[in-house]
Amino acid sequence: MKRFLLYLLALTPFSAFAQLSGSGYYRVQNTSTERYISIVDTRASIGASNADLQALHMLKSFEDSVAYNPATICYVELVGSNSCNLIGQGMDLKRVTSYLLNYVQRPNGTYWMYGQVGSGGTFVTKYLADESYEDFGPQYTIYYPNVDGYNREWKVFPVDQEPSRYFGVKPDVTSTDGTNWATMYAGFGFFPSATTTKAYTVSKVDYALGVAVIKEISGDVPAQTPVLFLCASTDPESNKLTLLPPSTSNDVGVNYLQGNYYCNDVPESSGHRNVKEYNASGMRMLALDDNGKPAFVKANISYLPANKCYLAVSSSAPAVLKIVTEEEYVTGIEEVAAPDKKGEKVIYDLQGRRVQAPAKGLYIVNGKKVVIK
């Protein structure tokens, strides 16, 4: 039981301060250091005299590191007058731990967040505090005993469309035609706030043609849906999303994209290493091809980036899979009669195998999709 409480306390800071505006999505900022909390891991421990909360990293600048970072957002579900449940980064803490969190609002509108450790009627109360004034880097939060000060006052901001509170998409690549592309894997549902921001799945992968076929998502995008974005701007504030409750559902159809939450590349001895190795034989990452066009390609990386997606492929997949829309893919099909024998035709089936005497069906003929009757 104690282990469950410690695990829950490690992820506390995202939410426990959401009393005034009701249940919803929030960010939490320390009043003294002005740094925001982000979740980079799911493991922690706490005792009567010390705590290990290296799962929580602090980020300083909203525009430079917070506005587009899914790890800085958590859904707060209020329960009673001073308790709440947290849902974020794929975790529902009440369901996992059976515990709720305690918080208290200060006269100045800030919040203190606390947990209690102990048994048999004897408990030690510890408050969340930001111990460092460093502006950048993987700085950690810690819990202090019940003593005033120690940077333990926190401000809570709902996530909406306002400056310094929005969530926007930051493109990963910009193609030669000026279009901006990004992938994202997040623990919240959403829909694009502007019509110029589009969200897609990868509905088909054609190895013979060397393409990944994308399909625009119609309606809401549920939480934990790996998506590809097309954005009109490189500025996240122009690519805002409207966040939706965790219960949001929608059938997005077949999706060959897969997502990854964490990339906490720290020493194994810390107990907080949380990375997923990149596998070049079965994964393709968003990048630009040799012509500067968006594609999913083999990457030269060791681990998958946090809150990003990869395209799941087989070991026979091409190194580069150009991104095309369903409309572009369909218009590549040409209805023709069976190949005549006057000109040489190189024919493959849809699995990329050379065919000498094709039957009726869909094939790749001289690099084009063809229906043979």
Tab-separated table of C-alpha atoms in Angstrom:
chain	number	residue	atom	x	y	z
A	1	MET	CA	0.000	0.000	0.000
A	2	LYS	CA	2.821	2.391	0.829
A	3	ARG	CA	4.400	1.760	-2.568
A	4	PHE	CA	1.174	2.788	-4.270
A	5	LEU	CA	1.100	6.039	-2.325
A	6	LEU	CA	4.692	6.820	-3.194
A	7	TYR	CA	4.053	6.144	-6.841
A	8	LEU	CA	1.065	8.457	-6.792
A	9	LEU	CA	2.909	11.255	-5.036
A	10	ALA	CA	5.560	11.219	-7.726
A	11	LEU	CA	3.042	12.345	-10.324
A	12	THR	CA	1.143	14.729	-8.094
A	13	PRO	CA	2.234	18.179	-9.246
A	14	PHE	CA	0.306	18.154	-12.442
A	15	SER	CA	-3.003	18.619	-10.925
A	16	ALA	CA	-3.590	18.983	-7.331
A	17	PHE	CA	-4.309	22.677	-7.564
A	18	ALA	CA	-7.443	22.790	-9.703
A	19	GLN	CA	-10.149	23.849	-7.296
A	20	LEU	CA	-11.473	27.123	-8.700
A	21	SER	CA	-12.219	26.083	-12.273
A	22	GLY	CA	-13.427	22.520	-11.696
A	23	SER	CA	-12.201	19.348	-13.376
A	24	GLY	CA	-10.172	19.858	-16.527
A	25	TYR	CA	-6.685	20.136	-18.031
A	26	TYR	CA	-4.086	22.183	-16.157
A	27	ARG	CA	-0.441	23.167	-15.972
A	28	VAL	CA	1.336	23.863	-12.686
A	29	GLN	CA	3.988	26.560	-12.171
A	30	ASN	CA	6.081	27.271	-9.092
A	31	THR	CA	5.490	30.799	-7.816
A	32	SER	CA	9.113	31.405	-6.801
A	33	THR	CA	11.098	29.778	-9.594
A	34	GLU	CA	8.452	30.319	-12.328
A	35	ARG	CA	9.184	26.826	-13.608
A	36	TYR	CA	6.556	24.394	-14.895
A	37	ILE	CA	6.319	20.733	-13.971
A	38	SER	CA	6.573	17.991	-16.594
A	39	ILE	CA	6.335	14.215	-16.182
A	40	VAL	CA	9.254	12.300	-17.703
A	41	ASP	CA	8.894	8.972	-15.899
A	42	THR	CA	6.451	6.998	-13.750
A	43	ARG	CA	8.637	5.738	-10.923
A	44	ALA	CA	9.275	7.261	-7.496
A	45	SER	CA	9.728	6.588	-3.788
A	46	ILE	CA	9.212	8.575	-0.607
A	47	GLY	CA	10.051	7.990	3.039
A	48	ALA	CA	9.794	9.784	6.348
A	49	SER	CA	13.094	11.630	5.803
A	50	ASN	CA	13.678	11.708	2.044
A	51	ALA	CA	11.978	11.423	-1.323
A	52	ASP	CA	12.884	10.386	-4.846
A	53	LEU	CA	10.836	12.404	-7.326
A	54	GLN	CA	13.154	12.495	-10.305
A	55	ALA	CA	10.149	11.610	-12.454
A	56	LEU	CA	9.360	15.342	-12.344
A	57	HIS	CA	11.456	17.720	-14.426
A	58	MET	CA	11.106	21.492	-14.331
A	59	LEU	CA	10.812	23.661	-17.457
A	60	LYS	CA	11.381	27.415	-17.402
A	61	SER	CA	10.133	29.102	-20.574
A	62	PHE	CA	6.524	28.731	-21.693
A	63	GLU	CA	7.106	29.606	-25.350
A	64	ASP	CA	10.403	27.729	-25.700
A	65	SER	CA	9.663	24.480	-23.889
A	66	VAL	CA	6.150	24.291	-22.388
A	67	ALA	CA	3.510	25.462	-24.899
A	68	TYR	CA	3.914	22.393	-27.150
A	69	ASN	CA	4.973	19.772	-24.578
A	70	PRO	CA	2.262	17.157	-23.766
A	71	ALA	CA	4.167	16.121	-20.622
A	72	THR	CA	3.258	19.457	-18.986
A	73	ILE	CA	-0.489	18.734	-19.084
A	74	CYS	CA	-2.640	16.608	-16.804
A	75	TYR	CA	-6.395	16.167	-16.408
A	76	VAL	CA	-7.581	16.964	-12.880
A	77	GLU	CA	-10.706	15.205	-11.687
A	78	LEU	CA	-11.881	16.861	-8.469
A	79	VAL	CA	-13.277	14.637	-5.722
A	80	GLY	CA	-14.764	16.250	-2.620
A	81	SER	CA	-13.471	19.545	-1.232
A	82	ASN	CA	-9.711	18.953	-1.134
A	83	SER	CA	-8.886	15.792	-3.086
A	84	CYS	CA	-8.459	14.962	-6.747
A	85	ASN	CA	-7.578	12.245	-9.233
A	86	LEU	CA	-4.977	12.718	-11.963
A	87	ILE	CA	-5.177	11.449	-15.537
A	88	GLY	CA	-2.207	12.129	-17.774
A	89	GLN	CA	0.494	10.577	-19.975
A	90	GLY	CA	-1.605	7.438	-20.254
A	91	MET	CA	-2.080	7.086	-16.486
A	92	ASP	CA	-5.204	7.155	-14.294
A	93	LEU	CA	-3.721	7.346	-10.801
A	94	LYS	CA	-6.904	6.516	-8.897
A	95	ARG	CA	-7.362	3.345	-10.919
A	96	VAL	CA	-3.683	2.355	-10.619
A	97	THR	CA	-3.045	3.287	-6.995
A	98	SER	CA	-6.504	3.445	-5.335
A	99	TYR	CA	-5.466	6.808	-3.822
A	100	LEU	CA	-6.522	10.420	-4.268
A	101	LEU	CA	-4.335	13.495	-3.659
A	102	ASN	CA	-4.749	16.253	-1.053
A	103	TYR	CA	-4.322	19.988	-1.632
A	104	VAL	CA	-5.008	23.265	0.133
A	105	GLN	CA	-5.538	26.705	-1.338
A	106	ARG	CA	-3.594	29.595	0.172
A	107	PRO	CA	-5.079	33.071	0.859
A	108	ASN	CA	-3.090	34.479	-2.086
A	109	GLY	CA	-4.702	32.007	-4.507
A	110	THR	CA	-1.724	29.668	-4.786
A	111	TYR	CA	-1.781	26.053	-3.653
A	112	TRP	CA	0.131	23.753	-1.395
A	113	MET	CA	0.195	20.072	-2.330
A	114	TYR	CA	0.927	17.467	0.280
A	115	GLY	CA	1.066	13.789	1.068
A	116	GLN	CA	1.350	11.851	4.292
A	117	VAL	CA	3.669	8.946	5.025
A	118	GLY	CA	3.258	6.690	8.018
A	119	SER	CA	1.027	4.154	9.735
A	120	GLY	CA	-0.594	3.363	13.071
A	121	GLY	CA	-1.835	6.913	13.551
A	122	THR	CA	1.634	8.460	13.138
A	123	PHE	CA	2.127	10.361	9.863
A	124	VAL	CA	4.713	12.711	8.418
A	125	THR	CA	3.295	15.405	6.136
A	126	LYS	CA	5.432	16.431	3.159
A	127	TYR	CA	4.843	19.288	0.760
A	128	LEU	CA	5.830	19.550	-2.871
A	129	ALA	CA	8.481	22.226	-3.459
A	130	ASP	CA	10.813	23.335	-6.246
A	131	GLU	CA	14.256	23.363	-4.679
A	132	SER	CA	16.286	25.007	-7.445
A	133	TYR	CA	16.434	28.407	-9.119
A	134	GLU	CA	18.218	27.064	-12.191
A	135	ASP	CA	16.514	28.210	-15.373
A	136	PHE	CA	17.042	25.175	-17.582
A	137	GLY	CA	18.017	21.526	-17.629
A	138	PRO	CA	16.644	18.436	-15.903
A	139	GLN	CA	16.071	19.931	-12.485
A	140	TYR	CA	13.935	18.032	-10.018
A	141	THR	CA	11.242	18.744	-7.470
A	142	ILE	CA	11.408	17.430	-3.925
A	143	TYR	CA	9.162	17.097	-0.883
A	144	TYR	CA	9.933	18.997	2.296
A	145	PRO	CA	8.561	18.439	5.818
A	146	ASN	CA	5.838	20.674	7.213
A	147	VAL	CA	7.886	23.873	7.381
A	148	ASP	CA	6.988	27.233	5.826
A	149	GLY	CA	8.835	28.395	2.727
A	150	TYR	CA	11.019	26.178	0.564
A	151	ASN	CA	9.342	27.269	-2.680
A	152	ARG	CA	6.224	25.231	-2.090
A	153	GLU	CA	3.614	27.632	-3.492
A	154	TRP	CA	2.206	26.715	-6.907
A	155	LYS	CA	0.046	28.496	-9.452
A	156	VAL	CA	-2.449	26.555	-11.541
A	157	PHE	CA	-3.396	27.427	-15.111
A	158	PRO	CA	-6.219	25.847	-17.103
A	159	VAL	CA	-5.262	24.886	-20.643
A	160	ASP	CA	-7.296	27.002	-23.054
A	161	GLN	CA	-6.788	29.282	-26.054
A	162	GLU	CA	-5.299	32.220	-24.135
A	163	PRO	CA	-1.658	33.351	-24.459
A	164	SER	CA	0.604	31.598	-21.920
A	165	ARG	CA	-2.062	28.892	-21.403
A	166	TYR	CA	-2.643	27.296	-24.819
A	167	PHE	CA	-1.344	24.026	-26.190
A	168	GLY	CA	-0.038	24.168	-29.753
A	169	VAL	CA	1.744	21.884	-32.206
A	170	LYS	CA	5.386	22.635	-32.986
A	171	PRO	CA	6.352	21.243	-36.425
A	172	ASP	CA	9.228	18.778	-36.642
A	173	VAL	CA	10.031	19.365	-40.325
A	174	THR	CA	9.267	21.922	-43.046
A	175	SER	CA	9.202	20.649	-46.616
A	176	THR	CA	10.419	22.453	-49.729
A	177	ASP	CA	6.842	23.425	-50.579
A	178	GLY	CA	6.527	25.250	-47.252
A	179	THR	CA	4.255	22.735	-45.504
A	180	ASN	CA	4.970	21.919	-41.843
A	181	TRP	CA	4.690	18.435	-40.366
A	182	ALA	CA	4.831	16.922	-36.883
A	183	THR	CA	3.893	13.752	-35.024
A	184	MET	CA	2.455	13.590	-31.511
A	185	TYR	CA	1.442	10.985	-28.971
A	186	ALA	CA	-0.381	12.459	-25.987
A	187	GLY	CA	-2.556	11.430	-23.068
A	188	PHE	CA	-5.384	13.818	-23.951
A	189	GLY	CA	-8.047	14.006	-26.615
A	190	PHE	CA	-8.351	17.075	-28.837
A	191	PHE	CA	-9.478	18.667	-32.055
A	192	PRO	CA	-7.539	21.329	-34.000
A	193	SER	CA	-8.710	24.821	-33.085
A	194	ALA	CA	-7.952	26.205	-36.561
A	195	THR	CA	-8.979	24.703	-39.894
A	196	THR	CA	-5.396	25.177	-41.105
A	197	THR	CA	-4.184	22.459	-38.710
A	198	LYS	CA	-4.954	18.921	-39.881
A	199	ALA	CA	-4.582	15.643	-37.975
A	200	TYR	CA	-3.972	12.368	-39.848
A	201	THR	CA	-3.515	8.668	-39.323
A	202	VAL	CA	-1.495	6.425	-41.635
A	203	SER	CA	-4.208	4.202	-43.088
A	204	LYS	CA	-2.067	2.180	-45.506
A	205	VAL	CA	1.574	1.444	-46.259
A	206	ASP	CA	2.413	0.421	-49.833
A	207	TYR	CA	5.935	-1.036	-49.986
A	208	ALA	CA	5.874	-1.542	-53.746
A	209	LEU	CA	5.159	2.129	-54.406
A	210	GLY	CA	7.169	3.274	-51.399
A	211	VAL	CA	4.398	5.375	-49.865
A	212	ALA	CA	2.654	5.876	-46.536
A	213	VAL	CA	-0.971	6.807	-47.181
A	214	ILE	CA	-2.452	9.314	-44.725
A	215	LYS	CA	-6.127	9.852	-43.901
A	216	GLU	CA	-7.492	12.969	-42.206
A	217	ILE	CA	-9.252	12.250	-38.910
A	218	SER	CA	-12.888	13.278	-39.045
A	219	GLY	CA	-14.104	14.710	-35.741
A	220	ASP	CA	-12.497	14.381	-32.334
A	221	VAL	CA	-9.130	12.722	-31.773
A	222	PRO	CA	-9.220	10.432	-28.689
A	223	ALA	CA	-6.428	10.340	-26.127
A	224	GLN	CA	-3.473	8.055	-26.892
A	225	THR	CA	-4.003	8.303	-30.645
A	226	PRO	CA	-0.706	8.535	-32.576
A	227	VAL	CA	-1.183	11.334	-35.124
A	228	LEU	CA	0.578	13.155	-37.939
A	229	PHE	CA	-0.063	16.909	-38.183
A	230	LEU	CA	-0.024	19.211	-41.171
A	231	CYS	CA	0.330	22.809	-39.946
A	232	ALA	CA	0.210	26.155	-41.719
A	233	SER	CA	2.773	27.751	-39.401
A	234	THR	CA	5.984	26.944	-37.559
A	235	ASP	CA	4.629	28.869	-34.537
A	236	PRO	CA	2.795	26.615	-32.015
A	237	GLU	CA	0.456	29.479	-31.109
A	238	SER	CA	-0.925	29.362	-34.664
A	239	ASN	CA	-1.445	25.589	-34.386
A	240	LYS	CA	-3.548	25.457	-31.223
A	241	LEU	CA	-5.524	22.427	-30.118
A	242	THR	CA	-8.745	22.357	-28.094
A	243	LEU	CA	-8.347	19.658	-25.439
A	244	LEU	CA	-11.173	17.193	-24.779
A	245	PRO	CA	-12.145	15.106	-21.707
A	246	PRO	CA	-10.425	11.730	-21.201
A	247	SER	CA	-13.721	9.967	-21.992
A	248	THR	CA	-13.708	11.308	-25.582
A	249	SER	CA	-14.018	8.500	-28.120
A	250	ASN	CA	-13.993	8.222	-31.889
A	251	ASP	CA	-13.146	5.456	-34.349
A	252	VAL	CA	-10.155	6.727	-36.330
A	253	GLY	CA	-9.874	3.509	-38.334
A	254	VAL	CA	-6.702	1.654	-39.289
A	255	ASN	CA	-3.561	3.427	-38.078
A	256	TYR	CA	-0.014	2.197	-38.679
A	257	LEU	CA	1.436	4.906	-36.438
A	258	GLN	CA	2.611	3.946	-32.957
A	259	GLY	CA	3.406	6.292	-30.064
A	260	ASN	CA	5.918	6.675	-27.262
A	261	TYR	CA	5.492	8.694	-24.044
A	262	TYR	CA	8.909	8.835	-22.417
A	263	CYS	CA	12.570	9.316	-23.289
A	264	ASN	CA	14.246	9.825	-19.915
A	265	ASP	CA	17.820	8.940	-20.892
A	266	VAL	CA	19.479	8.944	-17.466
A	267	PRO	CA	21.870	6.439	-15.875
A	268	GLU	CA	20.365	3.055	-15.085
A	269	SER	CA	21.549	3.423	-11.506
A	270	SER	CA	19.140	6.316	-10.961
A	271	GLY	CA	16.147	4.006	-11.184
A	272	HIS	CA	14.441	6.426	-13.578
A	273	ARG	CA	15.747	5.387	-16.950
A	274	ASN	CA	12.723	5.128	-19.238
A	275	VAL	CA	13.562	4.810	-22.932
A	276	LYS	CA	12.346	2.795	-25.911
A	277	GLU	CA	15.049	1.686	-28.299
A	278	TYR	CA	14.732	2.600	-31.941
A	279	ASN	CA	14.563	-0.430	-34.247
A	280	ALA	CA	15.554	0.468	-37.808
A	281	SER	CA	14.159	-2.765	-39.237
A	282	GLY	CA	10.637	-2.124	-37.966
A	283	MET	CA	10.331	1.646	-37.501
A	284	ARG	CA	10.344	4.713	-39.728
A	285	MET	CA	10.477	8.277	-38.371
A	286	LEU	CA	9.084	11.513	-39.787
A	287	ALA	CA	11.712	13.417	-41.804
A	288	LEU	CA	12.337	14.837	-45.277
A	289	ASP	CA	13.367	12.689	-48.230
A	290	ASP	CA	16.178	13.601	-50.634
A	291	ASN	CA	13.787	15.928	-52.493
A	292	GLY	CA	12.797	17.797	-49.344
A	293	LYS	CA	9.360	16.161	-49.199
A	294	PRO	CA	7.774	14.728	-46.028
A	295	ALA	CA	8.372	11.010	-45.572
A	296	PHE	CA	8.878	8.283	-43.009
A	297	VAL	CA	12.517	7.207	-43.145
A	298	LYS	CA	15.134	5.122	-41.378
A	299	ALA	CA	16.611	7.317	-38.674
A	300	ASN	CA	20.014	7.526	-37.034
A	301	ILE	CA	18.806	7.602	-33.428
A	302	SER	CA	19.183	5.343	-30.405
A	303	TYR	CA	15.855	5.984	-28.667
A	304	LEU	CA	12.409	7.159	-29.669
A	305	PRO	CA	11.731	10.811	-28.756
A	306	ALA	CA	9.208	11.557	-26.013
A	307	ASN	CA	5.593	12.070	-27.085
A	308	LYS	CA	6.397	11.314	-30.718
A	309	CYS	CA	5.271	8.661	-33.195
A	310	TYR	CA	6.894	6.151	-35.491
A	311	LEU	CA	5.544	4.233	-38.450
A	312	ALA	CA	5.432	0.500	-37.765
A	313	VAL	CA	6.721	-1.476	-40.757
A	314	SER	CA	8.002	-4.944	-41.620
A	315	SER	CA	11.650	-5.759	-42.218
A	316	SER	CA	11.055	-5.681	-45.987
A	317	ALA	CA	9.916	-2.057	-45.992
A	318	PRO	CA	11.835	0.515	-48.067
A	319	ALA	CA	14.131	2.870	-46.197
A	320	VAL	CA	11.988	5.829	-47.327
A	321	LEU	CA	8.189	5.908	-47.491
A	322	LYS	CA	6.864	9.068	-49.074
A	323	ILE	CA	3.772	10.597	-47.455
A	324	VAL	CA	0.738	10.815	-49.758
A	325	THR	CA	-2.940	11.493	-49.104
A	326	GLU	CA	-5.629	8.927	-49.871
A	327	GLU	CA	-6.717	11.101	-52.796
A	328	GLU	CA	-3.197	11.166	-54.235
A	329	TYR	CA	-2.902	7.423	-53.773
A	330	VAL	CA	-6.217	6.671	-55.487
A	331	THR	CA	-5.534	8.918	-58.475
A	332	GLY	CA	-2.385	6.895	-59.125
A	333	ILE	CA	-4.550	3.911	-60.199
A	334	GLU	CA	-5.026	3.636	-63.927
A	335	GLU	CA	-7.633	1.334	-65.421
A	336	VAL	CA	-6.157	-0.294	-68.518
A	337	ALA	CA	-6.467	-3.465	-70.520
A	338	ALA	CA	-4.121	-6.375	-69.967
A	339	PRO	CA	-0.508	-5.514	-70.901
A	340	ASP	CA	0.228	-5.786	-74.593
A	341	LYS	CA	3.383	-7.537	-75.700
A	342	LYS	CA	4.776	-4.728	-77.830
A	343	GLY	CA	6.514	-2.956	-75.001
A	344	GLU	CA	8.325	-4.392	-72.019
A	345	LYS	CA	6.430	-4.039	-68.768
A	346	VAL	CA	7.847	-4.633	-65.307
A	347	ILE	CA	5.043	-5.917	-63.091
A	348	TYR	CA	4.910	-6.398	-59.301
A	349	ASP	CA	2.109	-7.467	-57.010
A	350	LEU	CA	1.201	-5.360	-53.976
A	351	GLN	CA	3.642	-7.346	-51.844
A	352	GLY	CA	6.513	-6.194	-54.075
A	353	ARG	CA	7.045	-9.542	-55.824
A	354	ARG	CA	7.887	-9.658	-59.554
A	355	VAL	CA	5.043	-11.171	-61.605
A	356	GLN	CA	5.534	-12.602	-65.104
A	357	ALA	CA	1.939	-13.619	-65.924
A	358	PRO	CA	-0.474	-11.530	-63.878
A	359	ALA	CA	-4.086	-12.562	-63.409
A	360	LYS	CA	-6.863	-10.009	-63.022
A	361	GLY	CA	-6.295	-7.559	-60.201
A	362	LEU	CA	-4.273	-4.590	-58.970
A	363	TYR	CA	-0.536	-4.493	-59.761
A	364	ILE	CA	2.416	-2.110	-59.987
A	365	VAL	CA	3.308	-1.774	-63.683
A	366	ASN	CA	6.388	0.257	-64.551
A	367	GLY	CA	6.073	2.081	-61.243
A	368	LYS	CA	2.345	2.848	-61.524
A	369	LYS	CA	-0.666	1.191	-59.980
A	370	VAL	CA	-2.699	-0.556	-62.654
A	371	VAL	CA	-5.902	-2.582	-62.651
A	372	ILE	CA	-5.481	-5.512	-65.037
A	373	LYS	CA	-8.745	-6.847	-66.427
